[in-house]
Short mmCIF file of C-alpha atoms and ligand atoms in Angstrom, two decimals:
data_model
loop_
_atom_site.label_atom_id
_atom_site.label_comp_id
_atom_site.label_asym_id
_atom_site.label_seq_id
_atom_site.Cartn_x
_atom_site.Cartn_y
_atom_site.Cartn_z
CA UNK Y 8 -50.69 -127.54 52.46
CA UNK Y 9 -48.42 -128.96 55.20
CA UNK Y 10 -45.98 -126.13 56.01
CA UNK Y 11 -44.06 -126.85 53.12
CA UNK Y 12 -43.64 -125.53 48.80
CA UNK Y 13 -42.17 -128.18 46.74
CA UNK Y 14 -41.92 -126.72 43.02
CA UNK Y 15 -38.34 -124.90 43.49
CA UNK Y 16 -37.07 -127.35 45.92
CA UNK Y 17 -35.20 -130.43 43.63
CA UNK Y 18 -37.93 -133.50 43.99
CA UNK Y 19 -37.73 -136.08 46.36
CA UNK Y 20 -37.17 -139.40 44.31
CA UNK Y 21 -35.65 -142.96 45.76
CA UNK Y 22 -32.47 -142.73 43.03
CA UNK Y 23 -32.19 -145.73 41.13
CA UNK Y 24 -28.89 -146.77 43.37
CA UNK Y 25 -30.23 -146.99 46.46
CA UNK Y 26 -28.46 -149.42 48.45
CA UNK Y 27 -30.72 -152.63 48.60
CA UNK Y 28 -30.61 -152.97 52.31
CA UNK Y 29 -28.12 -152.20 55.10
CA UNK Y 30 -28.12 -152.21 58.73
CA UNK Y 31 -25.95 -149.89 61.15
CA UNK Y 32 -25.40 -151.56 64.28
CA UNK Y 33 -24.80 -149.44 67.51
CA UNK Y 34 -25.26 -145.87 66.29
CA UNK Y 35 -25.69 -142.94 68.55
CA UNK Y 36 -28.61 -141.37 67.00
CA UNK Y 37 -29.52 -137.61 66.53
CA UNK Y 38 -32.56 -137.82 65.37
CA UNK Y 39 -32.58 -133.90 64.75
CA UNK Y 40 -33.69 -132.53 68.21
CA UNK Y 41 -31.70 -134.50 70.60
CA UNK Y 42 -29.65 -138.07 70.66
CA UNK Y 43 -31.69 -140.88 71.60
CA UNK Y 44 -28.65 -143.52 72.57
CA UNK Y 45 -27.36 -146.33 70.67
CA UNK Y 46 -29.82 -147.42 67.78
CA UNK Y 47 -30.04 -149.92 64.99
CA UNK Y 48 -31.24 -148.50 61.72
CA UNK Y 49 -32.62 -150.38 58.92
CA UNK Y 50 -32.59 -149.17 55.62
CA UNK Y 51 -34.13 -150.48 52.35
CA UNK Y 52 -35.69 -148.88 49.08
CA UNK Y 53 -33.76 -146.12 50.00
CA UNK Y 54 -36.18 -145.31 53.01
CA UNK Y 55 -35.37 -145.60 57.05
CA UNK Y 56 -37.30 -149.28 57.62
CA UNK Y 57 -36.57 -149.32 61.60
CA UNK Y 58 -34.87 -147.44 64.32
CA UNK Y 59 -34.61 -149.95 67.10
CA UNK Y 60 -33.07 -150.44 70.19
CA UNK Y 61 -29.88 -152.14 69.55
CA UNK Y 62 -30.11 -156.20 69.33
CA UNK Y 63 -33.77 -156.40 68.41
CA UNK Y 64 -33.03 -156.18 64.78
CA UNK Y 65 -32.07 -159.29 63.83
CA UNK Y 66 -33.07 -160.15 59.74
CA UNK Y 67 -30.68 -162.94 57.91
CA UNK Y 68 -28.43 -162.04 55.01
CA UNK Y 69 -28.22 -158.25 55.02
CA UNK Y 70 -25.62 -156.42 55.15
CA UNK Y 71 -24.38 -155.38 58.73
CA UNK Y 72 -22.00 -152.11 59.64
CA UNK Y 73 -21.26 -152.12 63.04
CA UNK Y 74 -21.48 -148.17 64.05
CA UNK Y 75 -20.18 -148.46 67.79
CA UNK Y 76 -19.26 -144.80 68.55
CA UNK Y 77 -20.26 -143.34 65.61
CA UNK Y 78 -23.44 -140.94 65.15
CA UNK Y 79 -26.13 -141.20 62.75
CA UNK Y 80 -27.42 -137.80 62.17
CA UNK Y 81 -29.59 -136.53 59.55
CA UNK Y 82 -28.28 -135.48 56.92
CA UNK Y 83 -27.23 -131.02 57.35
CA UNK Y 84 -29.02 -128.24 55.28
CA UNK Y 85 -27.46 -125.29 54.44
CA UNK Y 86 -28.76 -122.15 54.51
CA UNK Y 87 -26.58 -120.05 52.74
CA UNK Y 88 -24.08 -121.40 49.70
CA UNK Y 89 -23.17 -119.13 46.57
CA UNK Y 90 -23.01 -121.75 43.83
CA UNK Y 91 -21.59 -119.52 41.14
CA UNK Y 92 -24.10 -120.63 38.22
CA UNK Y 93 -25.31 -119.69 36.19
CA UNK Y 94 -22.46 -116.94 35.23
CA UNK Y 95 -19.52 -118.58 37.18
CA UNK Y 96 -18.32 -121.88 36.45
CA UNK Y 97 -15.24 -121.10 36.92
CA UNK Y 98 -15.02 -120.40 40.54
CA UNK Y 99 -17.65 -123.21 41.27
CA UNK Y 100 -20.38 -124.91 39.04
CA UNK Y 101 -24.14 -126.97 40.67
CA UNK Y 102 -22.56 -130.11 40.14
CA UNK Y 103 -19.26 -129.24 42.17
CA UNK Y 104 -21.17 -127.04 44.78
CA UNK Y 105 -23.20 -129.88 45.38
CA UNK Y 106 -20.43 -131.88 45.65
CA UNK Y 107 -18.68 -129.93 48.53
CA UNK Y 108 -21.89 -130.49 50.13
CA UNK Y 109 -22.37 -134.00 49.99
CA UNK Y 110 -18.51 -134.08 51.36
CA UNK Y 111 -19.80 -132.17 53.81
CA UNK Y 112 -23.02 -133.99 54.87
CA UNK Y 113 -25.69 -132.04 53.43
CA UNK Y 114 -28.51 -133.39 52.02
CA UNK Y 115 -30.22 -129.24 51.26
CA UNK Y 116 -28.50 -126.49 50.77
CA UNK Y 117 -30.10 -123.10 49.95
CA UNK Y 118 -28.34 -121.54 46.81
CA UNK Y 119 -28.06 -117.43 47.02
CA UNK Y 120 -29.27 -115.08 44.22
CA UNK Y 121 -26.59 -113.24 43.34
CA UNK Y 122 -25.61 -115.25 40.33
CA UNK Y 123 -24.91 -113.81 37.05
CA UNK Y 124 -27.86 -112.89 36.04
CA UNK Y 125 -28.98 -112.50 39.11
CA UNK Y 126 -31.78 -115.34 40.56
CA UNK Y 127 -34.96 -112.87 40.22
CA UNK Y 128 -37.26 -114.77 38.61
CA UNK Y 129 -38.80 -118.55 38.39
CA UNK Y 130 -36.97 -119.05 35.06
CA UNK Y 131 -33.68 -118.66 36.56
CA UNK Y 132 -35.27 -121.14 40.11
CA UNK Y 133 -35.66 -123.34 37.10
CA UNK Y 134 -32.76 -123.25 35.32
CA UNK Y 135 -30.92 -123.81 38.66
CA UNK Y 136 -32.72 -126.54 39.41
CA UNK Y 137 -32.41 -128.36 36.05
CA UNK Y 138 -28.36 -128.14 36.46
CA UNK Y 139 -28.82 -130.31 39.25
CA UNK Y 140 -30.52 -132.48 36.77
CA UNK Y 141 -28.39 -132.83 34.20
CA UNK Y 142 -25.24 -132.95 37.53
CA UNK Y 143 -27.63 -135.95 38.28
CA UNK Y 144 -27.87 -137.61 34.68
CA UNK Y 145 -24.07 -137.03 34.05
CA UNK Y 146 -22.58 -138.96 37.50
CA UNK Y 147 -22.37 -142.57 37.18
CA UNK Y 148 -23.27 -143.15 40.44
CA UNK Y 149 -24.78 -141.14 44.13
CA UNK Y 150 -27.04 -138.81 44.54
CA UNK Y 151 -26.88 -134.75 44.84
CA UNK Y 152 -27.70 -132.95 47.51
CA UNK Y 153 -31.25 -131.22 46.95
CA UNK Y 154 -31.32 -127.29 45.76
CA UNK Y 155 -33.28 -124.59 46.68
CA UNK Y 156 -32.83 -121.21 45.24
CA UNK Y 157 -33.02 -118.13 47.60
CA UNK Y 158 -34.45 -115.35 45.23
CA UNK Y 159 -33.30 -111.44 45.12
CA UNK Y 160 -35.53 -108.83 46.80
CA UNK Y 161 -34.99 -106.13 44.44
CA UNK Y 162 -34.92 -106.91 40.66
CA UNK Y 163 -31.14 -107.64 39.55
CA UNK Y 164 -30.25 -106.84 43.13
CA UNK Y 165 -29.62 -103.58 41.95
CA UNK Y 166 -31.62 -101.93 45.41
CA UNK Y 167 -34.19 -100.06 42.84
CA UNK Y 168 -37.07 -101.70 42.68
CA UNK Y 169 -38.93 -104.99 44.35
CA UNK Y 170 -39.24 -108.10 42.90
CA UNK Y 171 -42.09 -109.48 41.47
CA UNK Y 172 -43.25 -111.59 44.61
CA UNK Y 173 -46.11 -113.63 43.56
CA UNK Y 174 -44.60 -115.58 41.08
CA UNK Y 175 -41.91 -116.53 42.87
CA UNK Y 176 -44.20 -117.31 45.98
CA UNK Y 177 -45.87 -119.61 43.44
CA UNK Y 178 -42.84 -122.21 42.51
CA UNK Y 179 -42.23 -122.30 46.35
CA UNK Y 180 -39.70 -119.83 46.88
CA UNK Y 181 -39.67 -118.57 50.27
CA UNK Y 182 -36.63 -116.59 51.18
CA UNK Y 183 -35.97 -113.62 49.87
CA UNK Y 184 -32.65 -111.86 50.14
CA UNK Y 185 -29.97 -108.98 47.81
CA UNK Y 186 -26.91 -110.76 49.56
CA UNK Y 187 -23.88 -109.68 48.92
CA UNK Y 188 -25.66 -106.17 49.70
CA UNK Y 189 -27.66 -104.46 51.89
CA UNK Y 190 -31.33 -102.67 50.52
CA UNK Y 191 -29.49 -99.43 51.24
CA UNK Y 192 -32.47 -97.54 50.87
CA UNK Y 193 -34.87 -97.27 53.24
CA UNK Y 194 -37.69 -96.06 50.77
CA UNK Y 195 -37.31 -99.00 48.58
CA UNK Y 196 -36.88 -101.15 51.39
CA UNK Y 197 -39.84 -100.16 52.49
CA UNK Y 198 -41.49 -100.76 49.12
CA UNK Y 199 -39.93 -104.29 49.82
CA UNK Y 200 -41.91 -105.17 52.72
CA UNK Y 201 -45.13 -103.46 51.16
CA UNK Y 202 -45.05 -105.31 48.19
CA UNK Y 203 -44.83 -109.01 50.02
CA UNK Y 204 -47.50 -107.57 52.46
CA UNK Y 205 -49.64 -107.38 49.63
CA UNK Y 206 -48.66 -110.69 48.06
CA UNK Y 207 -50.75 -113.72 48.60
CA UNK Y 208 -48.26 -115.84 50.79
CA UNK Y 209 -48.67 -119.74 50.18
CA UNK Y 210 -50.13 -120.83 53.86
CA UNK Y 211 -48.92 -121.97 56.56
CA UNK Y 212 -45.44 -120.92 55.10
CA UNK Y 213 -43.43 -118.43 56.85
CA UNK Y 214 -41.38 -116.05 54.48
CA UNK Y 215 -38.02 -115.14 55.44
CA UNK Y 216 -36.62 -111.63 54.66
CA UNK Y 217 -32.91 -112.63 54.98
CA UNK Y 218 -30.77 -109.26 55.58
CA UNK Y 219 -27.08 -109.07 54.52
CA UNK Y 220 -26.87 -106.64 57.54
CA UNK Y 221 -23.72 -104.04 56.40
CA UNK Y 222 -24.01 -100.46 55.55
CA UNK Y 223 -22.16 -99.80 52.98
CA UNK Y 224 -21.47 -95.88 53.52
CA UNK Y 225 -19.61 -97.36 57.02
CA UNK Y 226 -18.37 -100.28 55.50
CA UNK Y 227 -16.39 -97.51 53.16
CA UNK Y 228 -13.41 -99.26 51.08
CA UNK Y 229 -12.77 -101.45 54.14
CA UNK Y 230 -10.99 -104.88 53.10
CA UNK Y 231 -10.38 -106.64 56.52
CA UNK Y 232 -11.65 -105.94 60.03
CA UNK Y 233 -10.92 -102.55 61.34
CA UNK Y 234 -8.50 -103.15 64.31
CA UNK Y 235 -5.04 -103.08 65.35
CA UNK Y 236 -3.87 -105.99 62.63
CA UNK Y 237 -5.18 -103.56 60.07
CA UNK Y 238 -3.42 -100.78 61.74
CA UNK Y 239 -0.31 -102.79 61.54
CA UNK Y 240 -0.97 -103.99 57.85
CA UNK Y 241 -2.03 -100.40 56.99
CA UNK Y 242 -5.00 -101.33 54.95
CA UNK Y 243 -8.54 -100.24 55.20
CA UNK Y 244 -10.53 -101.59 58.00
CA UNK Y 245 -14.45 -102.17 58.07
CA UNK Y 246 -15.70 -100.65 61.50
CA UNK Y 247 -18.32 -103.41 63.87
CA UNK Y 248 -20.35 -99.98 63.40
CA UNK Y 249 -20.87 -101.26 59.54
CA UNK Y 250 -22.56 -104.24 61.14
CA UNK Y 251 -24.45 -103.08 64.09
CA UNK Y 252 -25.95 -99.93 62.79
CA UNK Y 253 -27.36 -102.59 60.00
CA UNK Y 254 -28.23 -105.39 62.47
CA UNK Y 255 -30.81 -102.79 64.18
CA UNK Y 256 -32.35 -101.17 61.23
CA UNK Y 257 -33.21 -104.78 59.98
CA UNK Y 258 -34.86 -105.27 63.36
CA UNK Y 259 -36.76 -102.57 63.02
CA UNK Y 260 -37.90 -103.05 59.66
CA UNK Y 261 -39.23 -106.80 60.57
CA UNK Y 262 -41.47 -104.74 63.68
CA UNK Y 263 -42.59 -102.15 61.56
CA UNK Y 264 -43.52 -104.73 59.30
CA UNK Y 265 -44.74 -107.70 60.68
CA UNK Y 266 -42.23 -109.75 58.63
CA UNK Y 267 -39.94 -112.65 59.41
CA UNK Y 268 -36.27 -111.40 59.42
CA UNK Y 269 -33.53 -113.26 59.44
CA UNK Y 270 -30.01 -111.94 59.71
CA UNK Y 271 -26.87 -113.45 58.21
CA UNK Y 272 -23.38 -114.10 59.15
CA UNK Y 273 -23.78 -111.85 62.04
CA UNK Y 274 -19.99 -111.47 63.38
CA UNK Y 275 -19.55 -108.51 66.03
CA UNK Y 276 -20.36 -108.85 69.64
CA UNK Y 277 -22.67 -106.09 68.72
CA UNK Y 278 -24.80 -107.55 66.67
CA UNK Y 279 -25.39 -110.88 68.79
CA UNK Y 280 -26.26 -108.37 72.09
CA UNK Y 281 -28.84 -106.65 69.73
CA UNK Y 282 -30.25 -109.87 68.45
CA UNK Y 283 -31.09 -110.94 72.09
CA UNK Y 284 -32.50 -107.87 72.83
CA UNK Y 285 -34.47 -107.78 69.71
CA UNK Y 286 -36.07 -111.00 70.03
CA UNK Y 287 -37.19 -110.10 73.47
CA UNK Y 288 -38.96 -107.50 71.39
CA UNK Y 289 -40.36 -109.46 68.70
CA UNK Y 290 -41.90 -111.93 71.67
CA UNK Y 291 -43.55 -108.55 73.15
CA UNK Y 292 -45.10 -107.82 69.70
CA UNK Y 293 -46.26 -111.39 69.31
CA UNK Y 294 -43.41 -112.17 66.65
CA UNK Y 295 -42.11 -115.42 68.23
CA UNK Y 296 -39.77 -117.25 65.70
CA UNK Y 297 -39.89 -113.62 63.20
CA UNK Y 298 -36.14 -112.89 63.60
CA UNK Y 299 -33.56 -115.60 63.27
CA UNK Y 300 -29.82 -114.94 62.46
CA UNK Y 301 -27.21 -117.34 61.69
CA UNK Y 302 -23.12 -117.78 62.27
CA UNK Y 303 -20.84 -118.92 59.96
CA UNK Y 304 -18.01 -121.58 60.68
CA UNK Y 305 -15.10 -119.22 59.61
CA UNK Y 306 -16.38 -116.80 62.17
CA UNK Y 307 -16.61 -119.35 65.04
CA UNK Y 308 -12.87 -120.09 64.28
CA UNK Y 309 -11.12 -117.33 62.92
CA UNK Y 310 -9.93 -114.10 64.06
CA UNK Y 311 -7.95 -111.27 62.24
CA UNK Y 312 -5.12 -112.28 63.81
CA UNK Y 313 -5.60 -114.91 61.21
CA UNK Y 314 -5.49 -113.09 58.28
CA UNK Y 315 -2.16 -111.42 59.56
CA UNK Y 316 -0.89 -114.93 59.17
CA UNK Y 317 -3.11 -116.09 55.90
CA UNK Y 318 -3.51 -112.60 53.93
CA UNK Y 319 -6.12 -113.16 50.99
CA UNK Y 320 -7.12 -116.90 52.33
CA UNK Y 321 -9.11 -115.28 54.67
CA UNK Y 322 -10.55 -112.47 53.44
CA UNK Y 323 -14.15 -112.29 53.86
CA UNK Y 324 -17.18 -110.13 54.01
CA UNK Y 325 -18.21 -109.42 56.92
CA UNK Y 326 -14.38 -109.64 57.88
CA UNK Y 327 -13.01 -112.23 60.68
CA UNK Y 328 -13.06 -110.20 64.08
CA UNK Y 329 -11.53 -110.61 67.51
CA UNK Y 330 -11.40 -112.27 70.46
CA UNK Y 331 -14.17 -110.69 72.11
CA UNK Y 332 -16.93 -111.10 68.98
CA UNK Y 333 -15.47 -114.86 68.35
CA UNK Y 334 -16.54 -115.52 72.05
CA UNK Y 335 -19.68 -113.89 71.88
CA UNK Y 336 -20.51 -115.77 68.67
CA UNK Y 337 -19.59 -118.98 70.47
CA UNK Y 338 -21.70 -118.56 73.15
CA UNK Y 339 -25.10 -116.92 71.22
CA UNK Y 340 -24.63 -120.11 69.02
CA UNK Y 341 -24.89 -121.90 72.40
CA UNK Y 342 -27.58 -120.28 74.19
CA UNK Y 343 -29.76 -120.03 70.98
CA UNK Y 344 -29.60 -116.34 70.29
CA UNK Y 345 -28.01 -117.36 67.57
CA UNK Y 346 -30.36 -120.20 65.48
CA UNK Y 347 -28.49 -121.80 62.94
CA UNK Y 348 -25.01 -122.53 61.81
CA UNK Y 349 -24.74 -121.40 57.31
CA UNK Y 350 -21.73 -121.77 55.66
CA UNK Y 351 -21.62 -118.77 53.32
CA UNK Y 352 -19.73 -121.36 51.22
CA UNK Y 353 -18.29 -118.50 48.65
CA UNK Y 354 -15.73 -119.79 45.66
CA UNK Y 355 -13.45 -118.08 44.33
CA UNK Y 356 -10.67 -119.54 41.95
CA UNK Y 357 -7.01 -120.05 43.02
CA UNK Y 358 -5.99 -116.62 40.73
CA UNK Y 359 -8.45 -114.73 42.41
CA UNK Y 360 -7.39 -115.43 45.77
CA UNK Y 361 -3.60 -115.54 45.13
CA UNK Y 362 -3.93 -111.79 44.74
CA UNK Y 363 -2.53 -109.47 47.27
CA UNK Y 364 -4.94 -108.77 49.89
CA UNK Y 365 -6.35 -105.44 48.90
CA UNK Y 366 -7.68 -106.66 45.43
CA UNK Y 367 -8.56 -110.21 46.32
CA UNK Y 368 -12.51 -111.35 45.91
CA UNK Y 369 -14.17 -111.41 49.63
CA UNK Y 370 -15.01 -114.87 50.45
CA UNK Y 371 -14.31 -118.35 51.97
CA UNK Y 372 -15.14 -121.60 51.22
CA UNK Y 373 -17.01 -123.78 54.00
CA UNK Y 374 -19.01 -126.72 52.64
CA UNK Y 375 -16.68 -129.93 53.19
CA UNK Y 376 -15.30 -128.80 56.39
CA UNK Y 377 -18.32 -126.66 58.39
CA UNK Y 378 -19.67 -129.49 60.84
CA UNK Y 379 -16.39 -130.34 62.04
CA UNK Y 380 -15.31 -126.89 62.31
CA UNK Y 381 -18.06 -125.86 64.03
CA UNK Y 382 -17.97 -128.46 66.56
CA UNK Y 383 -14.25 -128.33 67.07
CA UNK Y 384 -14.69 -124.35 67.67
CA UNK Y 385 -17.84 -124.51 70.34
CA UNK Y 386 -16.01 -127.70 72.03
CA UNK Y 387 -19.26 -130.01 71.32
CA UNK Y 388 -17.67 -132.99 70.09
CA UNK Y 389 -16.51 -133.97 73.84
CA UNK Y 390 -20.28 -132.87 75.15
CA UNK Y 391 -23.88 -133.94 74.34
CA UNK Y 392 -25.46 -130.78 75.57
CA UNK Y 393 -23.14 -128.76 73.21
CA UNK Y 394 -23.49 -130.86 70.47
CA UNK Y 395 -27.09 -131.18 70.10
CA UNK Y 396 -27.55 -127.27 70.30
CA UNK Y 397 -25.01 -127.02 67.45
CA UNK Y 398 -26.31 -130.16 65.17
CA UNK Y 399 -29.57 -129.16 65.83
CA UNK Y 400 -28.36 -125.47 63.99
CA UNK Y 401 -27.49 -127.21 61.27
CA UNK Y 402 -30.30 -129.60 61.02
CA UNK Y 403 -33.60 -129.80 61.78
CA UNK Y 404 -33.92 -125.88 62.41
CA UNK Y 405 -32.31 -124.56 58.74
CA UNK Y 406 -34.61 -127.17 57.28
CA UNK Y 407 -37.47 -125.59 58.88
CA UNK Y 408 -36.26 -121.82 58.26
CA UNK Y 409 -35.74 -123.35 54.07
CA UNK Y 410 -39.69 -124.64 54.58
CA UNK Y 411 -38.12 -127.51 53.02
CA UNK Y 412 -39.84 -130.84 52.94
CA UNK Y 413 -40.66 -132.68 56.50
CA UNK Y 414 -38.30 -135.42 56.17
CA UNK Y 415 -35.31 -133.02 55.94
CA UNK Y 416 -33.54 -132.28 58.63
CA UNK Y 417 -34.88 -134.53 60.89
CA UNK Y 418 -34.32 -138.71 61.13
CA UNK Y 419 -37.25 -140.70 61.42
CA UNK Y 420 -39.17 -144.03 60.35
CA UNK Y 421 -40.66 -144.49 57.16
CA UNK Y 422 -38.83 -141.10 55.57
CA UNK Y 423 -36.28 -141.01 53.15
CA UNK Y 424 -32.76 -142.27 54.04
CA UNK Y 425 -31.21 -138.96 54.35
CA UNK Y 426 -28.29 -139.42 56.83
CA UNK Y 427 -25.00 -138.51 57.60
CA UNK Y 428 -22.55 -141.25 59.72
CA UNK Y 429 -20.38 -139.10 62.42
CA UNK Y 430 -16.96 -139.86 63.75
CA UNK Y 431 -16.78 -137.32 66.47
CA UNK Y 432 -13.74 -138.94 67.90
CA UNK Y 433 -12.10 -138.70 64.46
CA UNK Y 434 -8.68 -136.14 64.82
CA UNK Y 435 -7.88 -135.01 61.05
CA UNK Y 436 -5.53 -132.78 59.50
CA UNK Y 437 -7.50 -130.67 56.42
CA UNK Y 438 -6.19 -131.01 53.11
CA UNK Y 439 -7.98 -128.39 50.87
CA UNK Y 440 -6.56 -130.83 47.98
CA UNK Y 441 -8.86 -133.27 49.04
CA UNK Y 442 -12.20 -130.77 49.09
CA UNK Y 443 -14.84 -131.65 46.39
CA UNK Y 444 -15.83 -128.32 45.36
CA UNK Y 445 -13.76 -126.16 42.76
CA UNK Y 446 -11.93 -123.92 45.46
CA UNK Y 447 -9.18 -125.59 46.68
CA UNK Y 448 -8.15 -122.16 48.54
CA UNK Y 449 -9.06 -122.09 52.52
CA UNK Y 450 -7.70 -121.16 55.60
CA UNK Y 451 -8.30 -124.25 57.16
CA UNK Y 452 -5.75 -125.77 54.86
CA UNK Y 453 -3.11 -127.90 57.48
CA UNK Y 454 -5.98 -127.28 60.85
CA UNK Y 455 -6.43 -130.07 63.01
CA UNK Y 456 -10.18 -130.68 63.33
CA UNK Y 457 -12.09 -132.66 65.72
CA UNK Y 458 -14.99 -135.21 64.50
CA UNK Y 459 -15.41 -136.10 60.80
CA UNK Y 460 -18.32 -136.78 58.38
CA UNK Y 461 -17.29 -140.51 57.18
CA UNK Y 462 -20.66 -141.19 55.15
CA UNK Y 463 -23.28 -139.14 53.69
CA UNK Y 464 -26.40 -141.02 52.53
CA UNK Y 465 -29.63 -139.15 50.39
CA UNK Y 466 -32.69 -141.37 49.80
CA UNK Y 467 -30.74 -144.38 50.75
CA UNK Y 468 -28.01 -143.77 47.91
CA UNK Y 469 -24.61 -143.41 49.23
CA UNK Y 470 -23.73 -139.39 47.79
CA UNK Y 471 -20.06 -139.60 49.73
CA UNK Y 472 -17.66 -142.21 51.31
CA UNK Y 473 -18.23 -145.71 50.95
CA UNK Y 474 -19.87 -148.78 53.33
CA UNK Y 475 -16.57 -150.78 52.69
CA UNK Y 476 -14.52 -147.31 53.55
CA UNK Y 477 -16.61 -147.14 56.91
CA UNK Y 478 -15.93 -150.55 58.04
CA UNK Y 479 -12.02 -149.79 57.15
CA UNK Y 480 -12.13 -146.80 59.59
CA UNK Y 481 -14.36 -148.79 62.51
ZN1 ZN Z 24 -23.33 -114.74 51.21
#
């Protein structure tokens, strides 16, 4: 056992359309961790051959793409994506999630349970899994992004009664979470954390508790953040209260328990200040590493000022905040209080969303657009330091939070050619039009964005752009 489950994440394979051979030229490498300079990388049979000091490499009659100012970075994992299936093809389907993501530069992304039915058991893992399959068998060409399904903690997220653990533990899940919700009850949350205490845990693998932090009883009827724009709009707000009242009981609980907690799409100022102090907490108690928490793109660029100006585009649970949170958001991503950037990718369909504010669905749509955003909105695509903290949030350390396979996340010799080619001088205009994923709907639509992903490559297959469309833009 290396660390790692495999059953429930998609297999590893070298696709049958693996480029033959290619070499980028000149590439400022991430490797995962931290950017090693200008590189040459070799690929063939779909596996990194060489990373080499630029103008050692020098083989005859392969296929050469000079990369001078572009980064190689392995390919992003996403923590949090709501894929819609099974129960909602409509709003969003595998093989169109997966889609977004490759357009996005994933190469994992971490699909969350609250499906219709709701992902509870290994049948439904499995049934999510094959999807991808069948997404795989029915595209001509590329390769998908690799799945892992997140599993409810209660059965049918209903906040009753824990899931059955152990056989879930057994096809490799590993996080556990009722998002969407809150375990509102502290008895059966409790009953929660007893039941995985007494499962057999696969070892070596940490299992992640991952806490949609909101109480609902605060939370009320609210439909946007609770503020002066929602004074002025004179609709319901949802109180930072909702949030940080939540935040610290999930400390607590992880503690009490012993457990690994991780926190989602924290957005108050609140939250983040409890999160520091918490971990100093968890160190004390000899939890290093037990409680993680992760931002969301929309909240590192948004406001509610925003959804003055946008109405239902940008309605989203937890709601867009102000000035104050966005900066402390900004700079927990940056000092690490805050691990990992998700994208709480959440579809909806253009209907849904053209509804007026009060009724629309919660939720916005992140996949294609999240590294740029995120590095436009923390200022990292004009500094090193910046930038490795934030690609290293959406890299290596969501791969290791996912327990997903060793190769993901991070670029190295000899592993699969999972990469993503960089353009971080790249100015671009976002046309939702152009988004692979159903939901065409996002309040990005018209932003200017800084840095753009120009190639995504998974086990040396090219899943989106083009080698001819990268020497265009060079
Ligand atoms: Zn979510």
């Amino acid at each position: 056992m290396q660390g790692w489950v495999a059953p429930c994440v998609c297999y590893y394979h070298i696709p049958v359309n693996a480029v033959s051979e290619v070499i980028f030229r000149n590439a400022e490498l991430f490797t995962g961790e931290r950017f090693l300079g200008p590189h040459d990388l070799r690929i063939a049979g779909g596996v990194i051959v060489d990373i080499i000091h630029t103008d050692l490499l020098k083989p005859k009659g392969v296929r050469e793409v000079d990369l001078t100012g572009m980064w190689v970075l392995p390919a992003l994992c996403d923590l949090h994506t709501h894929l819609r299936e099974p129960g909602n093809p409509e709003k969003e389907t595998i093989a169109t999630g997966l889609a977004a993501a490759a357009m996005g530069g994933y190469g994992l992304v971490v699909a969350m349970p609250n499906t219709n039915p709701v992902c509870d058991t290994p049948e439904i893992c499995e049934a999510q899994c094959e999807l991808r399959r069948q997404a795989m068998s029915a595209q001509a060409n590329g390769e998908l992004p690799r799945l892992k399904p997140a599993c409810a903690l209660t059965v049918g997220r209903k906040g009753e009664q824990p899931v059955e653990f152990e056989p879930l533990l057994a096809v490799g899940c590993t996080l556990f979470t009722d998002d969407g919700d809150d375990v509102e009850d502290d008895e059966v949350l409790r009953s929660v954390f007893r039941t995985l205490g007494t499962a057999q845990l696969p070892e070596d693998t940490l299992v992640r508790v991952m806490f949609h932090a909101q109480n609902r009883r605060l939370m009320r009827h609210g439909v946007m953040h609770d503020g002066d724009v929602s004074w002025r709009m004179k609709l319901p707000g949802i109180s930072r209260e909702s949030e940080d009242v939540a935040v610290k009981r999930a400390i607590n609980f992880g503690l009490e328990f012993h457990r690994a907690v991780h926190i989602t799409h924290v957005t108050t100022a609140g939250a983040v200040q409890a999160i520091r102090k918490g971990k100093e907490e968890y160190e004390r108690a000899n939890l290093e590493h037990y409680l993680t928490c992760e931002v969301t793109p929309h909240h590192l660029t948004f406001t509610h000022e925003d959804v003055e100006r946008l109405g239902a585009v940008a309605k989203v649970n937890p709601p867009l905040r102000e000035e104050n949170d966005r900066h402390e958001l900004r700079k927990g991503l940056l000092d690490g209080t805050i691990d990992i950037v998700a994208t709480d990718h959440a579809p909806h369909t253009a209907e849904e969303k053209a509804q007026p504010l009060a009724n629309a669905p919660f939720g916005i749509t992140g996949l294609e657009v999240a590294l740029a955003a995120s590095m436009t909105a923390t200022g990292a695509h004009r500094d090193q330091d910046r930038a490795t903290r934030v690609l290293s949030a959406m890299t290596s350390v969501p791969a290791g939070f996912a327990c997903a396979p060793p190769y993901c996340g991070l670029l190295r010799e000899r592993d699969p050619a999972d990469l993503v080619v960089f353009d971080p001088g790249a100015e671009w205009v976002v046309n939702p039009q152009e988004f692979a994923g159903k939901c065409k709907v996002s309040p990005y639509a018209g932003m200017k964005l800084k840095g753009r992903v120009r190639l995504t490559m998974l086990g040396g297959s090219v899943a989106y752009g083009s080698l001819d469309e990268l020497e265009r833009v060079r």
